[in-house]
PDB file of C-alpha atoms in Angstrom:
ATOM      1  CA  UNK A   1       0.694  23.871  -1.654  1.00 43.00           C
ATOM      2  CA  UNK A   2       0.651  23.073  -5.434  1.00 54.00           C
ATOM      3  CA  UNK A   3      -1.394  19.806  -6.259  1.00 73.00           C
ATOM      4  CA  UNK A   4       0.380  15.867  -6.468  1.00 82.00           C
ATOM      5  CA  UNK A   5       1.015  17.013 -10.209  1.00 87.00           C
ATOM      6  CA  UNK A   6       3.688  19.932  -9.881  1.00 89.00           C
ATOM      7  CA  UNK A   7       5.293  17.929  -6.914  1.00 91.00           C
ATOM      8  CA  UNK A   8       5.662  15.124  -9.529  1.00 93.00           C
ATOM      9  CA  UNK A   9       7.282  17.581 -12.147  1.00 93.00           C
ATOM     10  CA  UNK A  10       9.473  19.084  -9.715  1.00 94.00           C
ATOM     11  CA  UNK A  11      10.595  15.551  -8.307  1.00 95.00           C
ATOM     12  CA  UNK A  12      11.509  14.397 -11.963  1.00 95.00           C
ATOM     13  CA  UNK A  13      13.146  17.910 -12.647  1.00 95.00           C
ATOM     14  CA  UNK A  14      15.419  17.060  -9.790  1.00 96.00           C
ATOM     15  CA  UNK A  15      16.274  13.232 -10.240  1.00 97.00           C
ATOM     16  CA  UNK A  16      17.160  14.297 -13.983  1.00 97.00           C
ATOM     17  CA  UNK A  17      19.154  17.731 -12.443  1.00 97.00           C
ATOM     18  CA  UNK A  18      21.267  14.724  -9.833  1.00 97.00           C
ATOM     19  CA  UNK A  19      21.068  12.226 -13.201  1.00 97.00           C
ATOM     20  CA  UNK A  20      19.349   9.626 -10.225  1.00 97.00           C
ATOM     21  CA  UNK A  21      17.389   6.976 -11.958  1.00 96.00           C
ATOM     22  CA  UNK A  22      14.243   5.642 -11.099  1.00 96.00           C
ATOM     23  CA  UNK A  23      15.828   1.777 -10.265  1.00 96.00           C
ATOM     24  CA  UNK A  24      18.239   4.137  -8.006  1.00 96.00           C
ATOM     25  CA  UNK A  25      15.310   5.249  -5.887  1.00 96.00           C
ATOM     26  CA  UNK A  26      13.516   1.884  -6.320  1.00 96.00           C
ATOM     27  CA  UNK A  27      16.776   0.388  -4.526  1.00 97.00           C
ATOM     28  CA  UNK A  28      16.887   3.060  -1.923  1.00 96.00           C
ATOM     29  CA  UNK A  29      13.252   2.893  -1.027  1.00 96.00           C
ATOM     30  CA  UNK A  30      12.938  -0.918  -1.113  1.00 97.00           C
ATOM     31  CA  UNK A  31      10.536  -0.398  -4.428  1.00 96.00           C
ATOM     32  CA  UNK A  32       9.912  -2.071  -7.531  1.00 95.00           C
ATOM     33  CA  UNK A  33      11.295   0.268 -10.486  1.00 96.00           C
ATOM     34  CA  UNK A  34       7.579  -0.054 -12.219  1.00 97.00           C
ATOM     35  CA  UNK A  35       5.737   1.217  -9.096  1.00 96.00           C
ATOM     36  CA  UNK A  36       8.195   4.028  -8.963  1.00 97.00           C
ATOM     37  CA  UNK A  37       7.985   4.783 -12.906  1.00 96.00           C
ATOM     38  CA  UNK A  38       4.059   4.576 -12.404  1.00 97.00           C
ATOM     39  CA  UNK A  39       4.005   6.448  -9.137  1.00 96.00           C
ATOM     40  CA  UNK A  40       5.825   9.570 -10.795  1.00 96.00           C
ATOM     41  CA  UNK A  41       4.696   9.322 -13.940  1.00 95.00           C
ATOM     42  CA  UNK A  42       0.827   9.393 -12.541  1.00 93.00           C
ATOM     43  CA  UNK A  43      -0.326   6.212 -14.290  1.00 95.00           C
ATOM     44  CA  UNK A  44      -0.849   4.792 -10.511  1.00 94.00           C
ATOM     45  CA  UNK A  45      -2.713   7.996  -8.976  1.00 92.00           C
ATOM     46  CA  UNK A  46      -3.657   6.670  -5.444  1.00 93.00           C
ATOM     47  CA  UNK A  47      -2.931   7.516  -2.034  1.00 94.00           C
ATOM     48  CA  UNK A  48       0.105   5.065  -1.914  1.00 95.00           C
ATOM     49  CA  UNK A  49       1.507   6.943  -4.615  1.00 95.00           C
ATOM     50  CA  UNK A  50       1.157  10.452  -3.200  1.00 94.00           C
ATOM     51  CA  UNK A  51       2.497   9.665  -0.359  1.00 95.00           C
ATOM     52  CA  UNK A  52       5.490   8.792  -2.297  1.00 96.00           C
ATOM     53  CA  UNK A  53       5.486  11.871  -3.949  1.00 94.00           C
ATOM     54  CA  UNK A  54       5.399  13.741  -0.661  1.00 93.00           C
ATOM     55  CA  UNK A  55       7.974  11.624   1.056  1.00 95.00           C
ATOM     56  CA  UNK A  56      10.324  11.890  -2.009  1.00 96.00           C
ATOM     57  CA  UNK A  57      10.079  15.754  -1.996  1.00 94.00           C
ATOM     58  CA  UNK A  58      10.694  16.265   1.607  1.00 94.00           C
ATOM     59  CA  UNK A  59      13.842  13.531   1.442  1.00 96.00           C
ATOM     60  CA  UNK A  60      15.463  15.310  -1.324  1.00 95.00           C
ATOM     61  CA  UNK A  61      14.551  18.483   0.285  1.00 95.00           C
ATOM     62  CA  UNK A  62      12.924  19.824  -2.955  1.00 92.00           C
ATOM     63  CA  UNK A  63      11.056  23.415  -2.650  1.00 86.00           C
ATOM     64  CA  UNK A  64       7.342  23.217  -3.793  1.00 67.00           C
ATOM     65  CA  UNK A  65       5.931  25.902  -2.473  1.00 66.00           C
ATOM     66  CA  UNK A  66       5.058  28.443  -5.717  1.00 55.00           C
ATOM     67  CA  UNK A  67       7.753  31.018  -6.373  1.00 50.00           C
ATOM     68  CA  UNK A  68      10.344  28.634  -3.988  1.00 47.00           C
ATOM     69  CA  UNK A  69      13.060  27.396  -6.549  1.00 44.00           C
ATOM     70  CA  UNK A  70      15.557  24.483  -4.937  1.00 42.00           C
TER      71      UNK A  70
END
């Protein structure tokens, strides 16, 4: 599995792809818009964060496995 990084690339290629903002997901995960900015920008880089990465890629049912294209 490709590291936090390239889950956080393919998350933002997909919320710009479905034009979802990051106060959309802060609404529908019961987040602050800053911790969600931070979270996927990797200013915050802690487990918290990852874990929203992770949860985030297997909601949208994004592909991150290398060569798997959503």
């Amino acid at each position: 599995m490709p590291g936090v990084d390239t889950g956080r690339q393919k998350v933002g290629a997909y919320l710009k792809e479905h034009k979802i903002s990051y106060p959309m997901l802060a609404v529908s995960y019961g987040m602050n818009k800053q911790d969600v900015s931070d979270y996927l920008s990797g200013r915050k880089d802690t487990p918290k964060s990852r874990q929203f990465v992770i949860q985030l890629i297997r909601d949208l049912g994004i592909k991150y496995e290398d060569g798997d294209e959503k």
